XYZ file of C-alpha atoms in Angstrom:
768
model
C 5.359 -70.614 71.561
C 6.301 -73.509 69.362
C 9.615 -72.423 67.875
C 9.471 -70.961 64.395
C 12.213 -73.472 63.670
C 10.287 -76.423 65.114
C 9.252 -77.913 61.789
C 12.832 -77.900 60.546
C 14.624 -78.737 63.798
C 16.603 -81.984 63.526
C 14.992 -83.647 66.564
C 16.667 -86.891 67.613
C 16.837 -88.939 70.820
C 19.734 -86.892 72.213
C 17.887 -83.594 71.663
C 14.722 -84.963 73.328
C 16.720 -86.092 76.378
C 18.454 -82.685 76.550
C 14.990 -81.105 76.734
C 14.343 -83.157 79.893
C 17.378 -81.550 81.540
C 20.548 -82.686 83.302
C 22.214 -82.017 86.640
C 25.922 -81.378 85.991
C 28.910 -79.850 87.701
C 29.963 -76.482 86.259
C 33.743 -76.157 86.684
C 35.495 -72.765 86.653
C 38.709 -73.653 88.495
C 40.181 -76.344 90.731
C 38.311 -74.823 93.663
C 35.069 -73.624 91.931
C 32.900 -76.664 91.035
C 29.154 -76.226 91.509
C 26.115 -78.315 90.637
C 23.761 -76.702 88.155
C 20.658 -77.947 86.336
C 20.910 -77.447 82.534
C 17.995 -77.842 80.153
C 17.517 -77.351 76.411
C 14.365 -75.270 75.941
C 11.425 -76.485 73.846
C 12.533 -74.200 71.003
C 15.578 -76.495 70.652
C 17.802 -73.434 70.312
C 18.498 -72.108 73.815
C 19.916 -73.693 76.978
C 18.834 -72.354 80.359
C 20.274 -73.202 83.771
C 19.122 -73.156 87.392
C 20.678 -74.032 90.743
C 18.457 -77.126 90.864
C 15.709 -78.878 88.888
C 12.536 -76.787 89.140
C 14.524 -73.778 90.422
C 14.386 -70.293 88.915
C 15.991 -70.656 85.494
C 17.867 -68.092 83.427
C 19.351 -68.219 79.914
C 22.813 -69.785 79.745
C 23.548 -69.731 75.999
C 21.991 -69.960 72.558
C 23.036 -72.754 70.177
C 24.109 -70.042 67.711
C 26.701 -68.883 70.321
C 28.420 -72.285 70.236
C 31.372 -72.947 67.954
C 32.039 -76.572 68.896
C 31.953 -79.169 71.690
C 35.136 -80.848 72.930
C 35.634 -84.052 74.924
C 36.822 -83.861 78.530
C 40.391 -84.985 77.845
C 40.868 -81.944 75.547
C 40.293 -79.512 78.436
C 43.328 -78.339 80.450
C 41.079 -77.642 83.433
C 39.271 -80.995 83.375
C 42.586 -82.832 82.860
C 43.898 -81.162 86.035
C 40.873 -82.623 87.898
C 41.157 -86.133 86.409
C 41.658 -87.706 89.860
C 38.417 -86.127 91.077
C 36.183 -86.647 88.008
C 36.473 -89.242 85.221
C 37.449 -87.395 82.016
C 34.842 -89.386 80.046
C 32.101 -87.620 82.030
C 33.430 -84.162 81.202
C 33.017 -81.988 78.115
C 33.705 -78.395 77.067
C 31.382 -76.003 75.239
C 33.463 -73.591 73.128
C 31.817 -70.285 72.162
C 32.412 -67.950 69.229
C 34.604 -64.915 69.928
C 36.393 -64.415 73.231
C 33.727 -65.764 75.591
C 35.227 -68.204 78.118
C 34.685 -71.908 77.553
C 32.089 -73.716 79.667
C 33.503 -76.885 81.312
C 30.856 -79.350 82.536
C 31.023 -82.738 84.274
C 27.943 -84.944 83.871
C 26.876 -87.608 86.374
C 27.544 -90.415 83.915
C 29.415 -91.126 80.687
C 26.045 -91.721 78.977
C 24.729 -88.264 79.938
C 27.941 -86.609 78.780
C 27.664 -88.404 75.414
C 23.999 -87.368 75.013
C 24.850 -83.686 75.548
C 28.023 -83.726 73.442
C 26.314 -85.423 70.492
C 23.076 -83.453 70.857
C 24.820 -80.081 71.061
C 27.092 -80.833 68.100
C 24.031 -82.011 66.127
C 22.256 -78.679 66.783
C 25.427 -76.619 66.127
C 25.850 -78.331 62.725
C 22.217 -77.531 61.937
C 22.581 -73.840 62.887
C 25.781 -73.567 60.810
C 23.950 -74.835 57.727
C 20.913 -72.514 58.141
C 19.993 -70.210 55.264
C 19.103 -66.513 55.565
C 15.384 -67.097 56.274
C 16.075 -69.796 58.864
C 18.557 -67.510 60.651
C 15.923 -64.765 60.791
C 13.335 -67.236 62.114
C 15.829 -68.289 64.787
C 16.491 -64.661 65.743
C 12.736 -64.050 66.064
C 12.337 -67.213 68.108
C 15.053 -66.006 70.518
C 13.263 -62.651 70.886
C 9.919 -64.361 71.473
C 11.494 -66.434 74.266
C 12.877 -63.240 75.807
C 9.583 -61.307 75.513
C 7.252 -64.093 76.655
C 7.772 -63.303 80.327
C 5.429 -65.947 81.761
C 6.643 -68.565 79.207
C 3.099 -69.611 78.189
C 3.941 -69.660 74.463
C 1.765 -66.605 73.727
C 2.373 -62.882 73.866
C -0.124 -60.436 75.312
C -0.051 -56.764 74.268
C 1.800 -55.659 77.494
C 4.419 -58.339 76.755
C 4.706 -57.057 73.173
C 5.179 -53.481 74.447
C 7.955 -54.687 76.751
C 9.527 -56.611 73.861
C 9.472 -53.499 71.636
C 11.525 -51.692 74.278
C 13.950 -54.629 74.429
C 14.208 -54.517 70.619
C 14.985 -50.785 70.651
C 11.643 -49.655 69.202
C 10.002 -46.430 70.401
C 6.464 -46.613 69.034
C 3.211 -44.784 69.505
C 1.012 -47.059 71.685
C -2.011 -46.673 69.423
C -0.033 -47.613 66.301
C 1.554 -50.589 68.116
C -1.920 -51.817 69.147
C -3.132 -51.421 65.556
C -0.262 -53.640 64.270
C -0.871 -56.102 67.119
C -4.591 -56.473 66.306
C -3.926 -56.810 62.569
C -1.485 -59.675 63.273
C -3.817 -61.377 65.790
C -5.790 -63.265 63.131
C -7.128 -65.770 65.707
C -8.519 -62.788 67.686
C -7.341 -64.397 70.916
C -5.849 -61.158 72.256
C -2.402 -62.767 72.080
C 0.170 -63.496 69.374
C 1.440 -67.002 68.687
C 4.116 -68.348 66.256
C 3.174 -67.168 62.756
C 1.110 -64.242 64.095
C 4.250 -62.897 65.757
C 6.120 -63.258 62.423
C 3.400 -61.174 60.684
C 3.668 -58.559 63.441
C 7.454 -58.435 62.899
C 7.020 -58.085 59.108
C 4.698 -55.109 59.606
C 7.315 -53.566 61.901
C 10.167 -54.021 59.419
C 8.754 -52.590 56.196
C 11.617 -50.912 54.324
C 10.304 -47.781 52.508
C 13.874 -46.753 51.527
C 14.374 -50.086 49.701
C 10.957 -49.782 48.067
C 11.978 -46.348 46.758
C 15.140 -47.764 45.096
C 13.059 -50.637 43.677
C 10.453 -48.264 42.210
C 13.156 -46.080 40.622
C 14.024 -49.004 38.332
C 10.627 -50.759 38.071
C 8.222 -49.472 35.391
C 5.116 -50.850 37.136
C 6.364 -50.664 40.747
C 5.477 -54.370 41.199
C 8.489 -56.176 39.766
C 11.861 -55.703 38.106
C 12.026 -57.271 34.658
C 15.301 -58.905 33.637
C 16.333 -55.799 31.664
C 15.407 -53.453 34.526
C 17.408 -55.543 36.976
C 20.397 -55.604 34.565
C 20.197 -51.788 34.395
C 20.212 -51.591 38.204
C 23.223 -53.933 38.474
C 25.140 -52.031 35.810
C 24.319 -48.440 36.800
C 24.163 -48.656 40.588
C 26.058 -51.789 41.594
C 28.846 -51.207 39.020
C 28.789 -54.869 37.943
C 29.858 -53.960 34.378
C 29.979 -56.635 31.678
C 28.837 -59.467 33.938
C 25.542 -57.709 34.832
C 23.404 -59.765 32.366
C 24.618 -63.187 33.521
C 24.596 -62.091 37.147
C 20.972 -60.868 36.933
C 19.773 -64.354 35.908
C 21.811 -65.987 38.679
C 20.507 -63.609 41.343
C 16.851 -63.954 40.285
C 17.226 -67.722 40.463
C 18.867 -67.421 43.904
C 16.652 -64.825 45.616
C 13.234 -64.634 43.920
C 10.859 -66.494 46.322
C 8.132 -67.312 43.767
C 8.634 -70.085 41.222
C 6.583 -68.193 38.617
C 8.909 -65.173 39.052
C 11.934 -67.395 38.467
C 10.379 -68.840 35.312
C 9.520 -65.344 33.984
C 12.953 -63.969 35.007
C 11.474 -61.183 37.136
C 12.326 -60.018 40.650
C 9.656 -59.038 43.198
C 10.238 -56.521 46.002
C 10.726 -59.443 48.448
C 13.314 -60.988 46.118
C 15.044 -57.619 45.678
C 15.268 -57.157 49.467
C 16.563 -60.743 49.878
C 19.322 -59.988 47.344
C 20.284 -56.716 49.077
C 20.500 -58.473 52.476
C 22.509 -61.429 51.128
C 26.239 -62.057 50.618
C 25.825 -60.800 47.036
C 24.410 -57.513 48.332
C 27.048 -57.261 51.040
C 29.610 -54.442 51.156
C 32.377 -57.101 51.129
C 33.062 -58.353 47.608
C 32.378 -62.142 47.532
C 35.244 -62.499 45.007
C 37.665 -61.589 47.856
C 36.301 -64.253 50.234
C 38.116 -67.337 48.831
C 41.892 -67.446 48.291
C 42.177 -65.126 45.288
C 45.746 -63.812 45.551
C 48.986 -65.171 44.080
C 50.409 -67.429 46.821
C 53.661 -68.285 44.995
C 55.695 -65.206 45.948
C 58.428 -65.216 48.634
C 57.182 -65.219 52.233
C 58.412 -61.650 52.829
C 55.955 -60.339 50.180
C 52.968 -61.033 52.459
C 51.403 -59.564 55.557
C 51.265 -62.463 58.036
C 48.567 -62.680 60.727
C 50.660 -62.725 63.919
C 50.065 -63.134 67.642
C 52.092 -61.775 70.591
C 52.648 -63.870 73.761
C 50.082 -66.296 72.372
C 49.966 -68.383 75.562
C 48.336 -65.522 77.531
C 44.553 -65.287 77.668
C 44.601 -62.267 80.001
C 47.054 -59.544 81.009
C 50.869 -59.654 80.819
C 51.643 -59.699 84.564
C 49.225 -62.003 86.366
C 47.198 -63.474 83.480
C 46.557 -67.138 82.861
C 48.830 -69.026 80.459
C 46.849 -71.621 78.540
C 47.038 -73.760 75.424
C 43.587 -72.250 74.734
C 45.485 -69.114 73.620
C 47.106 -71.139 70.803
C 43.848 -72.865 69.860
C 42.021 -69.533 69.551
C 44.843 -67.787 67.687
C 45.290 -70.616 65.162
C 41.542 -71.041 64.625
C 41.143 -67.326 63.897
C 43.833 -67.577 61.196
C 47.046 -66.532 63.011
C 50.054 -67.960 61.176
C 52.786 -66.718 63.524
C 52.482 -67.631 67.213
C 54.923 -66.832 70.007
C 56.330 -69.209 72.631
C 58.377 -67.967 75.644
C 60.254 -70.995 77.013
C 62.001 -71.264 80.372
C 63.577 -74.086 82.381
C 60.913 -76.101 84.169
C 60.845 -78.777 86.879
C 61.850 -82.408 86.193
C 63.837 -81.369 83.124
C 60.681 -80.297 81.233
C 60.690 -76.775 79.672
C 57.726 -74.552 80.550
C 55.970 -71.660 78.792
C 55.082 -68.423 80.605
C 55.840 -64.688 80.623
C 59.205 -64.671 82.430
C 59.695 -62.696 85.670
C 55.918 -62.257 86.103
C 53.138 -64.028 88.016
C 51.521 -65.500 84.888
C 50.746 -69.218 85.219
C 52.903 -71.868 83.520
C 52.213 -74.604 80.971
C 54.470 -77.440 79.722
C 56.217 -76.685 76.407
C 55.293 -80.154 75.101
C 51.563 -79.348 75.609
C 51.974 -76.188 73.511
C 53.724 -78.144 70.735
C 51.012 -80.844 70.795
C 48.296 -78.161 70.571
C 50.026 -76.475 67.614
C 50.359 -79.877 65.898
C 46.607 -80.486 66.324
C 45.264 -77.027 65.365
C 47.906 -75.574 62.991
C 46.038 -76.330 59.780
C 42.372 -76.471 60.790
C 41.678 -72.965 59.432
C 44.406 -72.564 56.816
C 46.840 -74.844 54.973
C 49.500 -72.151 54.769
C 52.640 -72.311 56.951
C 52.687 -71.649 60.675
C 55.680 -69.860 62.196
C 56.674 -70.753 65.764
C 58.465 -67.678 67.091
C 60.619 -69.056 69.923
C 61.818 -66.836 72.774
C 64.285 -69.301 74.208
C 65.515 -68.741 77.800
C 66.433 -72.363 78.553
C 69.697 -73.981 79.560
C 71.516 -76.248 77.137
C 69.954 -79.430 78.606
C 66.353 -78.226 78.372
C 66.970 -76.902 74.851
C 67.769 -80.492 73.901
C 64.400 -81.506 75.337
C 62.751 -78.703 73.318
C 64.367 -79.966 70.105
C 63.230 -83.501 70.912
C 59.600 -82.418 71.508
C 59.547 -80.349 68.311
C 60.865 -83.191 66.132
C 58.907 -86.012 67.778
C 55.539 -84.274 68.225
C 55.476 -82.278 64.971
C 57.017 -85.055 62.853
C 56.543 -84.457 59.124
C 54.881 -81.093 59.774
C 58.178 -79.604 60.979
C 60.406 -78.045 58.354
C 63.940 -79.019 59.459
C 65.908 -78.433 56.248
C 65.572 -76.384 53.059
C 62.829 -77.613 50.740
C 65.153 -79.201 48.169
C 68.288 -79.507 50.295
C 69.918 -76.756 48.218
C 70.905 -73.226 49.186
C 68.007 -70.933 48.232
C 68.322 -67.425 46.793
C 65.031 -66.159 48.280
C 62.471 -67.222 50.870
C 60.045 -69.951 49.718
C 56.390 -69.093 49.088
C 53.356 -69.894 51.256
C 52.316 -72.305 48.488
C 55.616 -74.228 48.667
C 55.387 -74.330 52.471
C 51.802 -75.632 52.675
C 51.104 -77.542 55.925
C 54.625 -76.900 57.231
C 55.586 -75.518 60.652
C 58.677 -73.283 60.631
C 60.795 -72.452 63.667
C 61.913 -68.842 64.063
C 64.730 -68.312 66.560
C 68.443 -67.897 67.177
C 70.874 -70.068 65.242
C 74.518 -70.997 65.880
C 75.624 -70.633 62.295
C 74.470 -69.686 58.820
C 72.272 -71.770 56.549
C 75.229 -72.070 54.174
C 77.333 -73.669 56.966
C 74.442 -75.973 57.864
C 74.119 -77.224 54.296
C 77.914 -77.529 53.979
C 77.951 -79.636 57.135
C 75.147 -81.864 55.857
C 77.136 -82.335 52.652
C 80.307 -83.187 54.594
C 78.382 -85.673 56.715
C 77.089 -87.360 53.564
C 80.636 -87.470 52.119
C 81.887 -88.819 55.434
C 79.238 -91.545 55.447
C 80.020 -92.623 51.886
C 83.792 -92.567 52.588
C 83.272 -94.705 55.646
C 81.092 -97.118 53.710
C 83.700 -97.281 50.930
C 86.550 -97.870 53.357
C 84.579 -100.515 55.210
C 83.958 -102.387 51.992
C 87.554 -102.025 50.723
C 89.416 -102.462 54.019
C 87.512 -104.505 56.578
C 90.614 -104.494 58.815
C 90.261 -100.722 59.324
C 86.709 -101.061 60.640
C 87.586 -100.619 64.308
C 89.702 -97.539 63.616
C 86.944 -95.933 61.495
C 84.380 -96.430 64.221
C 86.555 -95.102 67.003
C 87.927 -92.056 65.175
C 85.558 -90.988 62.389
C 85.854 -87.328 63.452
C 89.443 -87.156 62.215
C 88.067 -87.017 58.655
C 86.363 -83.656 59.261
C 88.188 -80.679 60.771
C 84.803 -79.075 61.596
C 83.949 -82.087 63.733
C 86.888 -81.320 66.018
C 85.376 -77.921 66.740
C 82.088 -79.638 67.452
C 83.780 -81.814 70.051
C 85.164 -78.717 71.761
C 81.721 -77.084 71.561
C 80.129 -80.026 73.282
C 82.574 -79.869 76.170
C 82.099 -76.116 76.684
C 78.322 -76.453 76.238
C 77.443 -73.351 74.176
C 74.438 -71.233 75.166
C 72.626 -72.520 72.061
C 72.076 -76.233 71.693
C 73.061 -77.458 68.168
C 70.043 -79.783 67.838
C 67.662 -76.845 68.459
C 69.717 -74.491 66.286
C 69.472 -76.957 63.382
C 65.639 -76.668 63.409
C 65.842 -72.966 62.498
C 66.015 -72.942 58.681
C 64.502 -69.936 56.898
C 63.856 -67.701 59.927
C 67.089 -66.997 61.784
C 66.560 -64.271 64.400
C 69.217 -61.525 64.335
C 69.633 -58.202 66.142
C 68.891 -55.041 64.195
C 71.573 -52.312 64.107
C 70.725 -50.232 61.046
C 69.286 -50.727 57.552
C 72.783 -50.304 56.070
C 74.199 -52.926 58.451
C 71.415 -55.362 57.534
C 72.004 -54.833 53.818
C 75.761 -55.382 54.156
C 75.900 -58.187 56.730
C 72.615 -60.091 56.772
C 71.046 -62.660 54.485
C 67.450 -62.830 53.219
C 66.561 -65.661 55.653
C 67.589 -63.581 58.682
C 64.839 -61.687 60.435
C 64.782 -58.904 63.033
C 62.221 -58.006 65.680
C 61.301 -54.433 66.614
C 59.334 -53.038 69.524
C 56.419 -50.877 68.361
C 58.282 -47.778 69.646
C 61.456 -48.595 67.705
C 59.524 -49.481 64.532
C 57.470 -46.272 64.638
C 60.555 -44.087 65.110
C 62.292 -45.873 62.184
C 59.252 -45.161 59.973
C 59.515 -41.454 60.814
C 63.316 -41.292 60.448
C 63.836 -43.608 57.482
C 60.420 -44.726 56.146
C 61.643 -45.484 52.630
C 64.672 -47.480 53.887
C 62.254 -49.546 56.063
C 60.032 -50.207 53.021
C 63.067 -51.389 51.002
C 64.297 -53.521 53.936
C 60.900 -55.255 54.161
C 60.951 -55.957 50.421
C 63.775 -58.517 50.924
C 63.696 -59.468 54.624
C 61.015 -60.368 57.153
C 60.321 -58.052 60.104
C 58.376 -58.787 63.256
C 56.943 -55.979 65.393
C 55.710 -56.582 68.941
C 53.749 -54.449 71.461
C 55.597 -52.228 73.938
C 56.475 -53.813 77.290
C 54.444 -51.046 78.920
C 51.235 -52.649 77.615
C 50.886 -54.818 80.726
C 47.089 -54.806 80.287
C 47.528 -56.622 76.925
C 46.254 -53.577 75.020
C 47.129 -53.213 71.335
C 48.676 -50.659 68.987
C 47.335 -49.768 65.543
C 48.948 -52.235 63.086
C 48.187 -50.035 60.061
C 51.174 -47.747 60.637
C 53.518 -50.768 60.498
C 51.788 -52.349 57.487
C 52.275 -49.037 55.642
C 56.051 -49.656 55.871
C 55.643 -53.255 54.656
C 56.280 -54.933 58.062
C 54.974 -58.472 57.647
C 54.557 -59.907 61.164
C 52.822 -57.233 63.228
C 52.127 -59.202 66.411
C 48.885 -58.461 68.263
C 47.465 -59.355 71.684
C 44.632 -61.267 70.023
C 42.924 -61.876 73.379
C 42.054 -58.152 73.586
C 39.097 -56.927 71.532
C 38.855 -53.341 70.285
C 39.608 -50.975 67.418
C 43.127 -52.332 66.772
C 41.959 -55.956 66.534
C 39.055 -54.838 64.306
C 41.639 -53.381 61.898
C 43.709 -56.579 62.044
C 40.646 -58.797 61.501
C 39.528 -56.445 58.699
C 42.738 -56.910 56.696
C 42.863 -60.696 57.146
C 39.135 -61.193 56.433
C 40.063 -61.475 52.730
C 41.934 -64.231 50.838
C 40.094 -67.111 52.471
C 41.051 -65.922 55.966
C 44.232 -67.929 55.333
C 46.465 -65.582 57.374
C 48.517 -64.334 54.406
C 47.702 -61.184 52.404
C 49.868 -60.099 49.471
C 51.414 -56.659 50.004
C 50.845 -53.981 47.296
C 53.492 -54.097 44.538
C 55.197 -50.854 45.695
C 55.959 -52.575 49.042
C 57.487 -55.621 47.308
C 60.069 -53.700 45.264
C 63.572 -53.409 46.841
C 64.067 -50.166 44.914
C 60.679 -48.728 45.863
C 60.555 -44.943 46.264
C 57.492 -45.164 48.536
C 57.691 -43.342 51.872
C 54.762 -44.152 54.212
C 54.926 -40.709 55.842
C 55.135 -38.765 52.552
C 53.281 -40.713 49.857
C 53.455 -39.157 46.390
C 52.385 -40.321 42.916
C 52.173 -42.602 40.959
C 49.413 -43.672 43.343
C 45.930 -43.383 41.913
C 44.027 -41.193 44.335
C 40.288 -41.819 44.652
C 37.234 -40.072 46.069
C 34.723 -42.068 48.088
C 31.099 -41.014 48.559
C 29.128 -42.948 51.157
C 25.450 -42.261 51.618
C 24.464 -43.686 55.013
C 20.788 -44.488 54.442
C 19.315 -46.537 57.292
C 19.879 -49.070 60.072
C 18.143 -52.332 60.926
C 17.599 -54.061 64.291
C 20.478 -52.398 66.137
C 20.964 -54.021 69.549
C 21.480 -52.325 72.894
C 24.898 -52.647 74.435
C 23.325 -53.238 77.841
C 20.294 -55.533 77.582
C 19.537 -55.013 81.294
C 18.448 -51.411 80.626
C 14.959 -52.420 79.605
C 13.477 -48.933 79.359
C 16.298 -47.205 77.474
C 16.331 -47.034 73.672
C 19.418 -46.207 71.634
C 20.043 -42.944 69.748
C 22.237 -44.330 66.942
C 24.768 -42.514 64.769
C 27.167 -43.946 62.162
C 30.853 -43.115 62.057
C 32.984 -44.039 59.035
C 36.707 -44.273 59.757
C 39.512 -44.663 57.224
C 42.894 -46.089 58.184
C 45.824 -45.921 55.784
C 48.792 -43.626 55.234
C 48.731 -40.633 57.599
C 47.079 -38.118 55.176
C 44.312 -40.680 54.453
C 43.533 -41.510 58.099
C 40.321 -39.676 58.986
C 36.746 -40.087 60.231
C 33.307 -38.553 59.695
C 29.958 -39.247 61.298
C 26.253 -38.732 60.754
C 23.964 -36.960 63.191
C 22.136 -39.222 65.664
C 18.552 -40.488 65.369
C 16.635 -40.168 68.599
C 15.065 -43.229 70.257
C 15.203 -45.664 67.339
C 17.537 -48.610 67.161
C 15.084 -50.708 65.180
C 14.890 -48.893 61.836
C 16.674 -45.513 62.085
C 16.958 -43.378 58.923
C 19.886 -40.985 58.316
C 20.065 -40.312 54.560
C 23.387 -38.443 54.940
C 26.362 -38.456 52.544
C 29.994 -38.518 53.698
C 32.890 -37.706 51.341
C 36.513 -38.922 51.618
C 39.593 -38.284 49.473
C 42.197 -41.053 49.592
C 45.741 -40.865 48.178
C 46.803 -44.530 48.584
C 43.652 -46.701 48.365
C 45.804 -49.891 48.145
C 46.666 -49.462 51.853
C 43.314 -48.155 53.114
C 40.863 -49.967 55.385
C 37.349 -48.754 56.196
C 35.668 -49.193 59.551
C 31.931 -48.592 59.858
C 30.965 -48.030 63.497
C 27.486 -47.613 64.952
C 27.395 -45.813 68.309
C 24.651 -44.932 70.756
C 24.847 -41.141 71.151
C 25.820 -40.220 74.681
C 27.384 -36.798 75.270
C 28.641 -37.836 78.722
C 30.623 -40.935 77.699
C 31.545 -39.890 74.126
C 29.041 -42.476 72.799
C 28.511 -46.171 73.575
C 29.583 -48.814 71.068
C 26.845 -50.816 69.285
C 28.604 -52.620 66.430
C 31.234 -52.323 63.707
C 32.503 -53.810 60.461
C 36.002 -53.321 59.000
C 37.209 -54.228 55.515
C 39.993 -53.410 53.029
C 39.228 -50.685 50.461
C 40.142 -53.147 47.693
C 37.388 -55.575 48.844
C 34.563 -53.007 48.951
C 31.622 -53.285 46.537
C 29.974 -50.173 45.132
C 26.252 -49.431 44.944
C 23.447 -50.145 47.431
C 24.951 -52.430 50.065
C 24.222 -53.786 53.525
C 26.954 -53.779 56.149
C 26.327 -56.641 58.584
C 27.563 -55.559 61.994
C 29.886 -57.407 64.346
C 30.119 -57.141 68.127
C 33.084 -55.715 70.031
C 34.278 -59.313 70.129
C 34.067 -59.784 66.355
C 31.034 -62.110 66.440
C 27.947 -61.600 64.254
C 25.163 -59.315 65.536
C 22.717 -60.780 62.983
C 20.372 -59.323 61.786
C 21.809 -55.887 62.790
C 22.971 -53.981 59.712
C 23.284 -50.576 58.083
C 22.171 -49.834 54.532
C 24.446 -47.579 52.467
C 25.170 -46.431 48.919
C 28.848 -46.413 47.928
C 30.405 -44.632 44.958
C 34.145 -44.492 44.150
C 35.475 -41.939 41.672
C 38.981 -41.871 40.215
C 41.119 -38.892 41.217
C 40.402 -36.300 43.867
C 37.168 -34.326 43.561
C 37.966 -31.028 41.917
C 41.113 -32.395 40.166
C 41.565 -32.064 36.428
C 42.161 -35.824 36.190
């Protein structure tokens, strides 16, 4: 089949050469390096591989799976093999989500360049595709999968097999009827556009047509006034409904005459409902929309634990890739465990374990390169320093030399602050969090004394040239503090002064009690808590923890027992206002879905403003016992239907999913709950539920919703299909599509569920 995208594909010389294929070395480790034949398929959108040219090929990846292409010298693995293969011949394909990178070594620099440029060219094209083009691409991928003999046409048996792959259980007679209606050439097979017509017949949406007809007088179109009514009554768009209706008609109505007449056809209405504007996530929350000028401790900060690990905590691989992935997904606080290394160079690894080791300077260089690719807001380097005095000096040198202007090494204006600076003030700055020899006040005092000393020396040199030798040999005599410094240097303190000086606003201190912190600590001092300690403090003294987090930063890290790099639920800690709740970001699952859900808003910048009752040092809020003045709300969710739900295991060709939808709410303890629909038997393609779920929520400001689609299985307590998590405050009301994500957080386009959402003030049955 000629790809549905073929007419729009940006074919150039590189792409044409990629379609001829290339023999390259696939590299997994220093010992695993095997020749494979890679070829871009004729659809221009999928790459297949075989053991040799002409050998049995199987799919390797789709262009839509690829995030970017890196040159050979950017790969740790290829750099370690530089003596064996020239780096210019190597390149790395980086995939979305947590899929491992693909390192390849071509036979020549020219071939490597062709594939790097060609792939990036196609990736840029896919990124810029609109909704229709993405659907065409999805159909093209399915056609490739269903066309078993790869002759570019689909026979009826192939279509039947494809229906099973697509999760459709259909009466054979009805399937044949649709097949024959689409086969306009009467060739007994379906090609390109015929397959598209077949798909359209399969995906008619009677439930959308019903909503459309409820507002359309003639059942053919929505007039401007009818569409305004729909936006106001159902979508709760309020005053902006009139202006929005014109915008949406212009954006989604396919016919030019409809646009001119300001009317919306059923196709246009469906396009709107499937678009970003019809999404459950409010588009107004996608860019940076929050106040970014408040002190750092007023924000939740996207944080990573043991960032260097890409596997488990005991034997896993340490890699700079961990930092690249964390920073690119919006993490603003990354952790570095540093130990003495060979040849005087500090190394990063999980101490006293078998995890592999990486040079500290490589980590710093990676942070310098990737810190601000996703967000301009500050990055916090949380240092766990286990080095001797000498190697700490090397650390300080690497931090100052590699990070340069990016490193914040003194207060913003050189003056003693009264509160932490804001993310806005710290744009594109890297802050060091760690132990410090003295207070910030003493640091600034010392800087002042040094300036006075310098000016005195200059003055004396000008006035008394004969004293020059004495001034040079004994300048310390002018400062009593300098004498202490001399002593310090001889006794070599555990903390090296040059490294200590780089810790400005984030001095790490031990936690004793909330009273002790209030009486002895300053706002720029920060404590770390294990998840166990933090959770017990919330139970024992939840309100005191809330007040503590209103003036000081807290970091929470996973229990040491989580050797498999599993995660804890961050919500419980966010409820107490803890800002840096560090996650094992390499591990997908419910907990990371919640974390990604919170930080999906505000431009994905890694900072989310806490609710006002968590920013008040006199707050009466207790996360375990929330009471008014919180405005309780009731949520009604009608789960209507599902669209193109995938199978978890594509190898089970004959099995078809039995989907059910579960809606989970995470927030304060009384609000944390879940409800689910019944399951629909044998239909993952267009299941219909039509069931309403009702939730009562006391503190909506802290609530997150997670929509999960599972394949009913009484033996295994259901198999996961897809999910989507978002903050309550970013949810749109009305008829909405929820576009599902994989376990890994990548798009499952076009898989979605169609719902109707209604929020009412107060609890159902209340007077209010």
